[in-house]
Structure formats: C-alpha cells, structure tokens
Amino acid sequence: QFASYMAMVLPMGLGYLWGQLLQADQGDRMAGWGWRERLVAVVGARHGWLLLLALALVNMAAVLIFTASRGAIAGFLSALLFFTLLVAWSRRGGRHLALLGLMLAFCVLAYALWLGIDHVWQRFLEIDDGVSGRTAIWSGTLELIDKFPLLGTGLGTYMHGVRRYNVALGETGHAHNEYLQLLAEAGPGGLLLVVGGLGWFCWRTLQHWFSRHDPEVLGVVLGGLSSVLATGIHSIVDPNFHVPANAFLFSVILALTCVAVHLRQHQGQSVVVFRTSELRLPRPLRLAMHPLALALTLA
C-alpha cells in the first residue's frame, strides 16, 4: 500500500513540474534560447526550486522501485505512458516533457543501480509468487458474488461472508482486487456507481483539459488523471483503498483535479467556475423518490 501511495504522488509531482516548466518558458520567453541558456534559467535563482522538486521526484521514483511492488510499478508506468501520449496528442510542451523525462529516467536509473536492484529484479522474475494465492482468493470471491448477485453482502462484510461461505480461504480480510470486493459487498449497482462515476468524472475532466491553456492547470490536471489511472490499475491486485491514508490521498487528488480544471482568472483573482444544470422531474416521480431512497437504504 505504500507503493500505491508513491504511485499516486509521483504523477502529481511530475505534472506540476511539467506545468511549471511550461509557465517558466512562457514567462521568460525562452523560445529562442539554446539548451545552455535554458538550463541556467531553470537551475538559477529564480527557478532553482524546480531542481529541488525534480530531485524529490527522483527520490520517490527510486523508492517506488525498491518497494518491488509489481502492481504499483506497472500502474505507474501505465500512467506515465498515458501522460506522455496526452502531451504528444495535445501538442503542448512535448519538448519539455521529453527533456524532463530523459533527465529524470537517467537519474532514477543511476540512483537505483548505485543502491543495487538485485532483490527487485528477483521479485519480478518470481512470476508465480503470490499469483496462485490471489487466484484462489478471486475464485472464492466469485463464489461469494454468486450467492449474493444483486445487492452483495453489505459494505465492510467481505471478511465475514468469506468465512461463512468459503471456509477454504480462512482468515482472508480482502479480495486483493478492489473491483471484485466492491462487487461482492455492494453488488452490480454499487460497482457501477463507483467505477462509472469515476469514469464519467475522468472523461469530463479530460474534455475540459483539452480546452485549457494555463500551464499550471494543464500540469496539475494531467497529473491527477494519471494518478487515478495508476491507482486503478494497481487496485486490480491489491486492496489499496482499504488503507485510510491511500483513500484520503485519492480523495484529495480528485478534489485538486476537479478544482484545477475549473480554475479561471477573473479580475486578477483565481476563481473556480462550475457549469451547473437543473433537472426538472414530474411531480409524481419527485414524490416517489423519497420512499424509493428509503427502500433502497433498508435493502
């Protein structure tokens, strides 16, 4: 779960750094400068804190490698690919990202090789390690889902349901797959609300992202979307959201992303502007909503 925490933080830091480099480029008009002048401007007194941020990202990336968490590393690399593709597709700051990526990758690789990555390499070579155990847990979870196909067993009751209906799994507290566990506890409706809601949020945020031009907003929002992707992939094999720190950080990232993508400058001040719409329902349907909500809550 610590690896998942790092996989969420890293894309946010990378996006923020990329946005700051874009902003510095626009503010200093470095378009016609050579690489030496650009390097001096970035590490100089005015933007020297960006170098500190880059060193922090190198350290966190090395830490992620040494956790030897295959799920977290795969999630972060997928998020990094997503980040790169979107930057290339939008045609904004591709040169900055390429230079930044090469520099950070070289530093991370040199740092990791200096410390020694033998145990990490061995961990990745152990293909069957942990897979058989997870397969058995997933199979037992599917059996539990089959017994409660509509509403699930109830949130927070997975461990008790597994003990009662699948004794072979023993004291398993988590399904090692957040989607299967949510399906077992909340049913198809709960899974659709959470996964569908997150998917809709990311899609709408991505649509807004393509229409924005503020470098800082572009970096923060793209970093937030990449963090969501990294966590979503890692959650296929680990119960990340059952650790309160990870769930809290994920909520903060969603909030930052939502606020940043709607941030506008109005009369020299930053304001958050949301577009709202009103849905008018017929009176009989409005009256039926309250008893329906009560019935669903009791169910």
PDB file of N, CA and C in Angstrom, residues 152-250:
ATOM      1  N   GLY A 152     -25.217  -7.719  -2.964  1.00  0.00           N
ATOM      2  CA  GLY A 152     -23.976  -8.007  -2.265  1.00  0.00           C
ATOM      3  C   GLY A 152     -24.209  -8.333  -0.795  1.00  0.00           C
ATOM      4  N   THR A 153     -23.143  -8.509  -0.070  1.00  0.00           N
ATOM      5  CA  THR A 153     -23.237  -8.874   1.347  1.00  0.00           C
ATOM      6  C   THR A 153     -23.317  -7.651   2.255  1.00  0.00           C
ATOM      7  N   GLY A 154     -23.071  -6.452   1.717  1.00  0.00           N
ATOM      8  CA  GLY A 154     -23.057  -5.236   2.532  1.00  0.00           C
ATOM      9  C   GLY A 154     -21.634  -4.716   2.678  1.00  0.00           C
ATOM     10  N   LEU A 155     -21.480  -3.402   2.677  1.00  0.00           N
ATOM     11  CA  LEU A 155     -20.142  -2.808   2.765  1.00  0.00           C
ATOM     12  C   LEU A 155     -19.471  -3.188   4.080  1.00  0.00           C
ATOM     13  N   GLY A 156     -18.218  -3.604   3.994  1.00  0.00           N
ATOM     14  CA  GLY A 156     -17.451  -3.961   5.184  1.00  0.00           C
ATOM     15  C   GLY A 156     -17.699  -5.362   5.701  1.00  0.00           C
ATOM     16  N   THR A 157     -18.425  -6.180   4.962  1.00  0.00           N
ATOM     17  CA  THR A 157     -18.762  -7.529   5.442  1.00  0.00           C
ATOM     18  C   THR A 157     -18.075  -8.623   4.644  1.00  0.00           C
ATOM     19  N   TYR A 158     -17.116  -8.267   3.802  1.00  0.00           N
ATOM     20  CA  TYR A 158     -16.475  -9.280   2.944  1.00  0.00           C
ATOM     21  C   TYR A 158     -15.830 -10.383   3.773  1.00  0.00           C
ATOM     22  N   MET A 159     -15.082 -10.003   4.799  1.00  0.00           N
ATOM     23  CA  MET A 159     -14.374 -10.991   5.605  1.00  0.00           C
ATOM     24  C   MET A 159     -15.344 -11.984   6.245  1.00  0.00           C
ATOM     25  N   HIS A 160     -16.468 -11.480   6.752  1.00  0.00           N
ATOM     26  CA  HIS A 160     -17.437 -12.366   7.394  1.00  0.00           C
ATOM     27  C   HIS A 160     -18.141 -13.262   6.369  1.00  0.00           C
ATOM     28  N   GLY A 161     -18.411 -12.699   5.187  1.00  0.00           N
ATOM     29  CA  GLY A 161     -19.041 -13.501   4.145  1.00  0.00           C
ATOM     30  C   GLY A 161     -18.139 -14.618   3.660  1.00  0.00           C
ATOM     31  N   VAL A 162     -16.851 -14.327   3.515  1.00  0.00           N
ATOM     32  CA  VAL A 162     -15.905 -15.349   3.073  1.00  0.00           C
ATOM     33  C   VAL A 162     -15.774 -16.448   4.122  1.00  0.00           C
ATOM     34  N   ARG A 163     -15.727 -16.075   5.390  1.00  0.00           N
ATOM     35  CA  ARG A 163     -15.614 -17.080   6.464  1.00  0.00           C
ATOM     36  C   ARG A 163     -16.808 -18.022   6.474  1.00  0.00           C
ATOM     37  N   ARG A 164     -17.987 -17.486   6.185  1.00  0.00           N
ATOM     38  CA  ARG A 164     -19.189 -18.308   6.283  1.00  0.00           C
ATOM     39  C   ARG A 164     -19.403 -19.184   5.063  1.00  0.00           C
ATOM     40  N   TYR A 165     -19.114 -18.659   3.885  1.00  0.00           N
ATOM     41  CA  TYR A 165     -19.471 -19.371   2.664  1.00  0.00           C
ATOM     42  C   TYR A 165     -18.278 -19.976   1.933  1.00  0.00           C
ATOM     43  N   ASN A 166     -17.059 -19.678   2.363  1.00  0.00           N
ATOM     44  CA  ASN A 166     -15.892 -20.278   1.728  1.00  0.00           C
ATOM     45  C   ASN A 166     -14.827 -20.487   2.798  1.00  0.00           C
ATOM     46  N   VAL A 167     -14.956 -21.560   3.519  1.00  0.00           N
ATOM     47  CA  VAL A 167     -14.061 -21.835   4.646  1.00  0.00           C
ATOM     48  C   VAL A 167     -12.627 -22.043   4.167  1.00  0.00           C
ATOM     49  N   ALA A 168     -12.455 -22.478   2.929  1.00  0.00           N
ATOM     50  CA  ALA A 168     -11.110 -22.796   2.430  1.00  0.00           C
ATOM     51  C   ALA A 168     -10.208 -21.573   2.413  1.00  0.00           C
ATOM     52  N   LEU A 169     -10.776 -20.364   2.313  1.00  0.00           N
ATOM     53  CA  LEU A 169      -9.958 -19.162   2.263  1.00  0.00           C
ATOM     54  C   LEU A 169      -9.474 -18.721   3.639  1.00  0.00           C
ATOM     55  N   GLY A 170     -10.023 -19.267   4.691  1.00  0.00           N
ATOM     56  CA  GLY A 170      -9.527 -18.980   6.039  1.00  0.00           C
ATOM     57  C   GLY A 170      -9.817 -17.559   6.476  1.00  0.00           C
ATOM     58  N   GLU A 171      -8.759 -16.878   6.951  1.00  0.00           N
ATOM     59  CA  GLU A 171      -8.905 -15.561   7.557  1.00  0.00           C
ATOM     60  C   GLU A 171      -8.668 -14.431   6.549  1.00  0.00           C
ATOM     61  N   THR A 172      -9.033 -14.624   5.306  1.00  0.00           N
ATOM     62  CA  THR A 172      -8.827 -13.594   4.297  1.00  0.00           C
ATOM     63  C   THR A 172      -9.668 -12.363   4.613  1.00  0.00           C
ATOM     64  N   GLY A 173      -9.011 -11.208   4.718  1.00  0.00           N
ATOM     65  CA  GLY A 173      -9.727  -9.978   5.022  1.00  0.00           C
ATOM     66  C   GLY A 173     -10.039  -9.136   3.810  1.00  0.00           C
ATOM     67  N   HIS A 174      -9.313  -9.376   2.694  1.00  0.00           N
ATOM     68  CA  HIS A 174      -9.503  -8.585   1.481  1.00  0.00           C
ATOM     69  C   HIS A 174      -9.433  -9.514   0.272  1.00  0.00           C
ATOM     70  N   ALA A 175     -10.057  -9.064  -0.806  1.00  0.00           N
ATOM     71  CA  ALA A 175     -10.096  -9.876  -2.025  1.00  0.00           C
ATOM     72  C   ALA A 175      -8.870  -9.666  -2.903  1.00  0.00           C
ATOM     73  N   HIS A 176      -7.963  -8.748  -2.530  1.00  0.00           N
ATOM     74  CA  HIS A 176      -6.800  -8.403  -3.354  1.00  0.00           C
ATOM     75  C   HIS A 176      -7.232  -7.988  -4.757  1.00  0.00           C
ATOM     76  N   ASN A 177      -8.417  -7.429  -4.839  1.00  0.00           N
ATOM     77  CA  ASN A 177      -8.944  -6.834  -6.065  1.00  0.00           C
ATOM     78  C   ASN A 177     -10.111  -5.945  -5.636  1.00  0.00           C
ATOM     79  N   GLU A 178      -9.898  -4.628  -5.707  1.00  0.00           N
ATOM     80  CA  GLU A 178     -10.911  -3.713  -5.198  1.00  0.00           C
ATOM     81  C   GLU A 178     -12.227  -3.822  -5.954  1.00  0.00           C
ATOM     82  N   TYR A 179     -12.177  -4.151  -7.232  1.00  0.00           N
ATOM     83  CA  TYR A 179     -13.389  -4.224  -8.035  1.00  0.00           C
ATOM     84  C   TYR A 179     -14.211  -5.456  -7.664  1.00  0.00           C
ATOM     85  N   LEU A 180     -13.540  -6.599  -7.494  1.00  0.00           N
ATOM     86  CA  LEU A 180     -14.253  -7.801  -7.081  1.00  0.00           C
ATOM     87  C   LEU A 180     -14.831  -7.644  -5.680  1.00  0.00           C
ATOM     88  N   GLN A 181     -14.067  -7.037  -4.769  1.00  0.00           N
ATOM     89  CA  GLN A 181     -14.562  -6.871  -3.410  1.00  0.00           C
ATOM     90  C   GLN A 181     -15.750  -5.911  -3.377  1.00  0.00           C
ATOM     91  N   LEU A 182     -15.700  -4.845  -4.161  1.00  0.00           N
ATOM     92  CA  LEU A 182     -16.829  -3.930  -4.217  1.00  0.00           C
ATOM     93  C   LEU A 182     -18.055  -4.615  -4.809  1.00  0.00           C
ATOM     94  N   LEU A 183     -17.849  -5.449  -5.815  1.00  0.00           N
ATOM     95  CA  LEU A 183     -18.959  -6.201  -6.404  1.00  0.00           C
ATOM     96  C   LEU A 183     -19.548  -7.178  -5.393  1.00  0.00           C
ATOM     97  N   ALA A 184     -18.691  -7.804  -4.582  1.00  0.00           N
ATOM     98  CA  ALA A 184     -19.174  -8.751  -3.576  1.00  0.00           C
ATOM     99  C   ALA A 184     -19.930  -8.049  -2.456  1.00  0.00           C
ATOM    100  N   GLU A 185     -19.499  -6.847  -2.082  1.00  0.00           N
ATOM    101  CA  GLU A 185     -20.106  -6.161  -0.947  1.00  0.00           C
ATOM    102  C   GLU A 185     -21.291  -5.274  -1.336  1.00  0.00           C
ATOM    103  N   ALA A 186     -21.225  -4.638  -2.510  1.00  0.00           N
ATOM    104  CA  ALA A 186     -22.254  -3.665  -2.892  1.00  0.00           C
ATOM    105  C   ALA A 186     -23.070  -4.080  -4.104  1.00  0.00           C
ATOM    106  N   GLY A 187     -22.726  -5.197  -4.735  1.00  0.00           N
ATOM    107  CA  GLY A 187     -23.479  -5.647  -5.887  1.00  0.00           C
ATOM    108  C   GLY A 187     -23.160  -4.860  -7.145  1.00  0.00           C
ATOM    109  N   PRO A 188     -23.811  -5.210  -8.261  1.00  0.00           N
ATOM    110  CA  PRO A 188     -23.540  -4.508  -9.527  1.00  0.00           C
ATOM    111  C   PRO A 188     -23.864  -3.019  -9.455  1.00  0.00           C
ATOM    112  N   GLY A 189     -24.908  -2.654  -8.713  1.00  0.00           N
ATOM    113  CA  GLY A 189     -25.258  -1.241  -8.605  1.00  0.00           C
ATOM    114  C   GLY A 189     -24.172  -0.419  -7.936  1.00  0.00           C
ATOM    115  N   GLY A 190     -23.609  -0.951  -6.845  1.00  0.00           N
ATOM    116  CA  GLY A 190     -22.532  -0.244  -6.151  1.00  0.00           C
ATOM    117  C   GLY A 190     -21.287  -0.124  -7.004  1.00  0.00           C
ATOM    118  N   LEU A 191     -20.949  -1.216  -7.712  1.00  0.00           N
ATOM    119  CA  LEU A 191     -19.780  -1.178  -8.600  1.00  0.00           C
ATOM    120  C   LEU A 191     -19.980  -0.157  -9.715  1.00  0.00           C
ATOM    121  N   LEU A 192     -21.190  -0.108 -10.268  1.00  0.00           N
ATOM    122  CA  LEU A 192     -21.470   0.846 -11.350  1.00  0.00           C
ATOM    123  C   LEU A 192     -21.391   2.284 -10.850  1.00  0.00           C
ATOM    124  N   LEU A 193     -21.894   2.531  -9.638  1.00  0.00           N
ATOM    125  CA  LEU A 193     -21.855   3.885  -9.083  1.00  0.00           C
ATOM    126  C   LEU A 193     -20.413   4.362  -8.912  1.00  0.00           C
ATOM    127  N   VAL A 194     -19.556   3.515  -8.355  1.00  0.00           N
ATOM    128  CA  VAL A 194     -18.191   3.926  -8.062  1.00  0.00           C
ATOM    129  C   VAL A 194     -17.347   3.995  -9.336  1.00  0.00           C
ATOM    130  N   VAL A 195     -17.273   2.884 -10.059  1.00  0.00           N
ATOM    131  CA  VAL A 195     -16.423   2.832 -11.249  1.00  0.00           C
ATOM    132  C   VAL A 195     -16.985   3.717 -12.365  1.00  0.00           C
ATOM    133  N   GLY A 196     -18.308   3.661 -12.562  1.00  0.00           N
ATOM    134  CA  GLY A 196     -18.919   4.512 -13.577  1.00  0.00           C
ATOM    135  C   GLY A 196     -18.802   5.985 -13.234  1.00  0.00           C
ATOM    136  N   GLY A 197     -18.961   6.314 -11.948  1.00  0.00           N
ATOM    137  CA  GLY A 197     -18.815   7.703 -11.528  1.00  0.00           C
ATOM    138  C   GLY A 197     -17.406   8.224 -11.746  1.00  0.00           C
ATOM    139  N   LEU A 198     -16.409   7.412 -11.390  1.00  0.00           N
ATOM    140  CA  LEU A 198     -15.017   7.819 -11.603  1.00  0.00           C
ATOM    141  C   LEU A 198     -14.701   7.946 -13.095  1.00  0.00           C
ATOM    142  N   GLY A 199     -15.227   7.003 -13.888  1.00  0.00           N
ATOM    143  CA  GLY A 199     -15.004   7.076 -15.325  1.00  0.00           C
ATOM    144  C   GLY A 199     -15.621   8.316 -15.940  1.00  0.00           C
ATOM    145  N   TRP A 200     -16.839   8.658 -15.502  1.00  0.00           N
ATOM    146  CA  TRP A 200     -17.502   9.865 -16.013  1.00  0.00           C
ATOM    147  C   TRP A 200     -16.742  11.109 -15.591  1.00  0.00           C
ATOM    148  N   PHE A 201     -16.281  11.132 -14.345  1.00  0.00           N
ATOM    149  CA  PHE A 201     -15.515  12.275 -13.850  1.00  0.00           C
ATOM    150  C   PHE A 201     -14.238  12.472 -14.674  1.00  0.00           C
ATOM    151  N   CYS A 202     -13.512  11.382 -14.922  1.00  0.00           N
ATOM    152  CA  CYS A 202     -12.264  11.489 -15.689  1.00  0.00           C
ATOM    153  C   CYS A 202     -12.526  11.925 -17.124  1.00  0.00           C
ATOM    154  N   TRP A 203     -13.595  11.415 -17.723  1.00  0.00           N
ATOM    155  CA  TRP A 203     -13.911  11.777 -19.109  1.00  0.00           C
ATOM    156  C   TRP A 203     -14.270  13.262 -19.220  1.00  0.00           C
ATOM    157  N   ARG A 204     -15.103  13.757 -18.306  1.00  0.00           N
ATOM    158  CA  ARG A 204     -15.471  15.162 -18.331  1.00  0.00           C
ATOM    159  C   ARG A 204     -14.258  16.054 -18.050  1.00  0.00           C
ATOM    160  N   THR A 205     -13.413  15.620 -17.108  1.00  0.00           N
ATOM    161  CA  THR A 205     -12.216  16.397 -16.794  1.00  0.00           C
ATOM    162  C   THR A 205     -11.276  16.451 -17.994  1.00  0.00           C
ATOM    163  N   LEU A 206     -11.156  15.336 -18.706  1.00  0.00           N
ATOM    164  CA  LEU A 206     -10.290  15.298 -19.884  1.00  0.00           C
ATOM    165  C   LEU A 206     -10.813  16.218 -20.981  1.00  0.00           C
ATOM    166  N   GLN A 207     -12.131  16.275 -21.137  1.00  0.00           N
ATOM    167  CA  GLN A 207     -12.707  17.189 -22.119  1.00  0.00           C
ATOM    168  C   GLN A 207     -12.383  18.645 -21.775  1.00  0.00           C
ATOM    169  N   HIS A 208     -12.500  18.990 -20.498  1.00  0.00           N
ATOM    170  CA  HIS A 208     -12.163  20.354 -20.077  1.00  0.00           C
ATOM    171  C   HIS A 208     -10.664  20.621 -20.245  1.00  0.00           C
ATOM    172  N   TRP A 209      -9.849  19.590 -20.012  1.00  0.00           N
ATOM    173  CA  TRP A 209      -8.392  19.768 -20.076  1.00  0.00           C
ATOM    174  C   TRP A 209      -7.938  20.207 -21.465  1.00  0.00           C
ATOM    175  N   PHE A 210      -8.539  19.647 -22.491  1.00  0.00           N
ATOM    176  CA  PHE A 210      -8.141  19.987 -23.857  1.00  0.00           C
ATOM    177  C   PHE A 210      -8.475  21.432 -24.216  1.00  0.00           C
ATOM    178  N   SER A 211      -9.413  22.037 -23.493  1.00  0.00           N
ATOM    179  CA  SER A 211      -9.787  23.416 -23.796  1.00  0.00           C
ATOM    180  C   SER A 211      -9.037  24.433 -22.941  1.00  0.00           C
ATOM    181  N   ARG A 212      -8.204  23.983 -22.013  1.00  0.00           N
ATOM    182  CA  ARG A 212      -7.478  24.897 -21.146  1.00  0.00           C
ATOM    183  C   ARG A 212      -6.112  25.239 -21.736  1.00  0.00           C
ATOM    184  N   HIS A 213      -5.574  26.407 -21.330  1.00  0.00           N
ATOM    185  CA  HIS A 213      -4.281  26.862 -21.840  1.00  0.00           C
ATOM    186  C   HIS A 213      -3.322  27.279 -20.730  1.00  0.00           C
ATOM    187  N   ASP A 214      -3.799  27.394 -19.514  1.00  0.00           N
ATOM    188  CA  ASP A 214      -2.944  27.767 -18.393  1.00  0.00           C
ATOM    189  C   ASP A 214      -1.965  26.629 -18.114  1.00  0.00           C
ATOM    190  N   PRO A 215      -0.646  26.851 -18.177  1.00  0.00           N
ATOM    191  CA  PRO A 215       0.332  25.760 -18.000  1.00  0.00           C
ATOM    192  C   PRO A 215       0.211  25.052 -16.649  1.00  0.00           C
ATOM    193  N   GLU A 216       0.003  25.820 -15.591  1.00  0.00           N
ATOM    194  CA  GLU A 216      -0.087  25.203 -14.267  1.00  0.00           C
ATOM    195  C   GLU A 216      -1.322  24.318 -14.163  1.00  0.00           C
ATOM    196  N   VAL A 217      -2.433  24.773 -14.706  1.00  0.00           N
ATOM    197  CA  VAL A 217      -3.656  23.980 -14.711  1.00  0.00           C
ATOM    198  C   VAL A 217      -3.463  22.709 -15.539  1.00  0.00           C
ATOM    199  N   LEU A 218      -2.832  22.842 -16.698  1.00  0.00           N
ATOM    200  CA  LEU A 218      -2.592  21.674 -17.551  1.00  0.00           C
ATOM    201  C   LEU A 218      -1.786  20.613 -16.815  1.00  0.00           C
ATOM    202  N   GLY A 219      -0.738  21.026 -16.099  1.00  0.00           N
ATOM    203  CA  GLY A 219       0.107  20.069 -15.406  1.00  0.00           C
ATOM    204  C   GLY A 219      -0.587  19.388 -14.243  1.00  0.00           C
ATOM    205  N   VAL A 220      -1.282  20.169 -13.415  1.00  0.00           N
ATOM    206  CA  VAL A 220      -1.934  19.596 -12.229  1.00  0.00           C
ATOM    207  C   VAL A 220      -3.047  18.632 -12.630  1.00  0.00           C
ATOM    208  N   VAL A 221      -3.851  19.018 -13.613  1.00  0.00           N
ATOM    209  CA  VAL A 221      -4.983  18.172 -14.021  1.00  0.00           C
ATOM    210  C   VAL A 221      -4.492  16.880 -14.672  1.00  0.00           C
ATOM    211  N   LEU A 222      -3.509  16.984 -15.556  1.00  0.00           N
ATOM    212  CA  LEU A 222      -2.992  15.784 -16.195  1.00  0.00           C
ATOM    213  C   LEU A 222      -2.316  14.869 -15.171  1.00  0.00           C
ATOM    214  N   GLY A 223      -1.623  15.448 -14.208  1.00  0.00           N
ATOM    215  CA  GLY A 223      -1.043  14.644 -13.141  1.00  0.00           C
ATOM    216  C   GLY A 223      -2.107  13.937 -12.325  1.00  0.00           C
ATOM    217  N   GLY A 224      -3.211  14.620 -12.035  1.00  0.00           N
ATOM    218  CA  GLY A 224      -4.294  13.996 -11.276  1.00  0.00           C
ATOM    219  C   GLY A 224      -4.935  12.847 -12.031  1.00  0.00           C
ATOM    220  N   LEU A 225      -5.199  13.023 -13.320  1.00  0.00           N
ATOM    221  CA  LEU A 225      -5.782  11.935 -14.116  1.00  0.00           C
ATOM    222  C   LEU A 225      -4.833  10.741 -14.198  1.00  0.00           C
ATOM    223  N   SER A 226      -3.549  11.013 -14.319  1.00  0.00           N
ATOM    224  CA  SER A 226      -2.564   9.932 -14.363  1.00  0.00           C
ATOM    225  C   SER A 226      -2.511   9.189 -13.031  1.00  0.00           C
ATOM    226  N   SER A 227      -2.656   9.905 -11.925  1.00  0.00           N
ATOM    227  CA  SER A 227      -2.680   9.263 -10.613  1.00  0.00           C
ATOM    228  C   SER A 227      -3.881   8.326 -10.482  1.00  0.00           C
ATOM    229  N   VAL A 228      -5.038   8.781 -10.974  1.00  0.00           N
ATOM    230  CA  VAL A 228      -6.239   7.934 -10.926  1.00  0.00           C
ATOM    231  C   VAL A 228      -6.012   6.653 -11.728  1.00  0.00           C
ATOM    232  N   LEU A 229      -5.394   6.782 -12.894  1.00  0.00           N
ATOM    233  CA  LEU A 229      -5.125   5.606 -13.728  1.00  0.00           C
ATOM    234  C   LEU A 229      -4.157   4.656 -13.032  1.00  0.00           C
ATOM    235  N   ALA A 230      -3.083   5.188 -12.448  1.00  0.00           N
ATOM    236  CA  ALA A 230      -2.103   4.339 -11.763  1.00  0.00           C
ATOM    237  C   ALA A 230      -2.746   3.572 -10.621  1.00  0.00           C
ATOM    238  N   THR A 231      -3.592   4.241  -9.847  1.00  0.00           N
ATOM    239  CA  THR A 231      -4.255   3.583  -8.720  1.00  0.00           C
ATOM    240  C   THR A 231      -5.277   2.570  -9.199  1.00  0.00           C
ATOM    241  N   GLY A 232      -5.994   2.909 -10.274  1.00  0.00           N
ATOM    242  CA  GLY A 232      -6.987   1.978 -10.802  1.00  0.00           C
ATOM    243  C   GLY A 232      -6.369   0.682 -11.287  1.00  0.00           C
ATOM    244  N   ILE A 233      -5.202   0.765 -11.916  1.00  0.00           N
ATOM    245  CA  ILE A 233      -4.525  -0.449 -12.385  1.00  0.00           C
ATOM    246  C   ILE A 233      -3.975  -1.246 -11.213  1.00  0.00           C
ATOM    247  N   HIS A 234      -3.357  -0.565 -10.258  1.00  0.00           N
ATOM    248  CA  HIS A 234      -2.791  -1.269  -9.101  1.00  0.00           C
ATOM    249  C   HIS A 234      -3.872  -1.934  -8.268  1.00  0.00           C
ATOM    250  N   SER A 235      -5.077  -1.353  -8.237  1.00  0.00           N
ATOM    251  CA  SER A 235      -6.163  -1.900  -7.415  1.00  0.00           C
ATOM    252  C   SER A 235      -6.694  -3.219  -7.955  1.00  0.00           C
ATOM    253  N   ILE A 236      -6.242  -3.631  -9.134  1.00  0.00           N
ATOM    254  CA  ILE A 236      -6.646  -4.939  -9.658  1.00  0.00           C
ATOM    255  C   ILE A 236      -6.034  -6.059  -8.831  1.00  0.00           C
ATOM    256  N   VAL A 237      -4.889  -5.812  -8.203  1.00  0.00           N
ATOM    257  CA  VAL A 237      -4.185  -6.887  -7.488  1.00  0.00           C
ATOM    258  C   VAL A 237      -3.970  -6.586  -6.011  1.00  0.00           C
ATOM    259  N   ASP A 238      -4.318  -5.393  -5.520  1.00  0.00           N
ATOM    260  CA  ASP A 238      -4.079  -5.056  -4.112  1.00  0.00           C
ATOM    261  C   ASP A 238      -5.234  -4.239  -3.550  1.00  0.00           C
ATOM    262  N   PRO A 239      -5.521  -4.380  -2.247  1.00  0.00           N
ATOM    263  CA  PRO A 239      -6.616  -3.627  -1.606  1.00  0.00           C
ATOM    264  C   PRO A 239      -6.152  -2.244  -1.144  1.00  0.00           C
ATOM    265  N   ASN A 240      -5.871  -1.361  -2.070  1.00  0.00           N
ATOM    266  CA  ASN A 240      -5.270  -0.075  -1.725  1.00  0.00           C
ATOM    267  C   ASN A 240      -6.211   0.836  -0.945  1.00  0.00           C
ATOM    268  N   PHE A 241      -7.482   0.852  -1.308  1.00  0.00           N
ATOM    269  CA  PHE A 241      -8.406   1.805  -0.693  1.00  0.00           C
ATOM    270  C   PHE A 241      -8.869   1.375   0.695  1.00  0.00           C
ATOM    271  N   HIS A 242      -8.474   0.195   1.132  1.00  0.00           N
ATOM    272  CA  HIS A 242      -8.798  -0.222   2.493  1.00  0.00           C
ATOM    273  C   HIS A 242      -7.771   0.283   3.494  1.00  0.00           C
ATOM    274  N   VAL A 243      -6.775   1.021   3.001  1.00  0.00           N
ATOM    275  CA  VAL A 243      -5.844   1.736   3.872  1.00  0.00           C
ATOM    276  C   VAL A 243      -6.303   3.192   3.908  1.00  0.00           C
ATOM    277  N   PRO A 244      -6.707   3.722   5.066  1.00  0.00           N
ATOM    278  CA  PRO A 244      -7.282   5.078   5.116  1.00  0.00           C
ATOM    279  C   PRO A 244      -6.387   6.153   4.500  1.00  0.00           C
ATOM    280  N   ALA A 245      -5.072   6.057   4.677  1.00  0.00           N
ATOM    281  CA  ALA A 245      -4.179   7.077   4.112  1.00  0.00           C
ATOM    282  C   ALA A 245      -4.295   7.122   2.590  1.00  0.00           C
ATOM    283  N   ASN A 246      -4.381   5.969   1.956  1.00  0.00           N
ATOM    284  CA  ASN A 246      -4.488   5.930   0.500  1.00  0.00           C
ATOM    285  C   ASN A 246      -5.844   6.452   0.025  1.00  0.00           C
ATOM    286  N   ALA A 247      -6.907   6.053   0.720  1.00  0.00           N
ATOM    287  CA  ALA A 247      -8.239   6.538   0.350  1.00  0.00           C
ATOM    288  C   ALA A 247      -8.334   8.053   0.515  1.00  0.00           C
ATOM    289  N   PHE A 248      -7.740   8.575   1.586  1.00  0.00           N
ATOM    290  CA  PHE A 248      -7.768  10.009   1.832  1.00  0.00           C
ATOM    291  C   PHE A 248      -6.966  10.752   0.765  1.00  0.00           C
ATOM    292  N   LEU A 249      -5.774  10.243   0.442  1.00  0.00           N
ATOM    293  CA  LEU A 249      -4.952  10.886  -0.584  1.00  0.00           C
ATOM    294  C   LEU A 249      -5.661  10.870  -1.932  1.00  0.00           C
ATOM    295  N   PHE A 250      -6.316   9.754  -2.260  1.00  0.00           N
ATOM    296  CA  PHE A 250      -7.037   9.651  -3.523  1.00  0.00           C
ATOM    297  C   PHE A 250      -8.156  10.691  -3.587  1.00  0.00           C
TER     298      PHE A 250
END
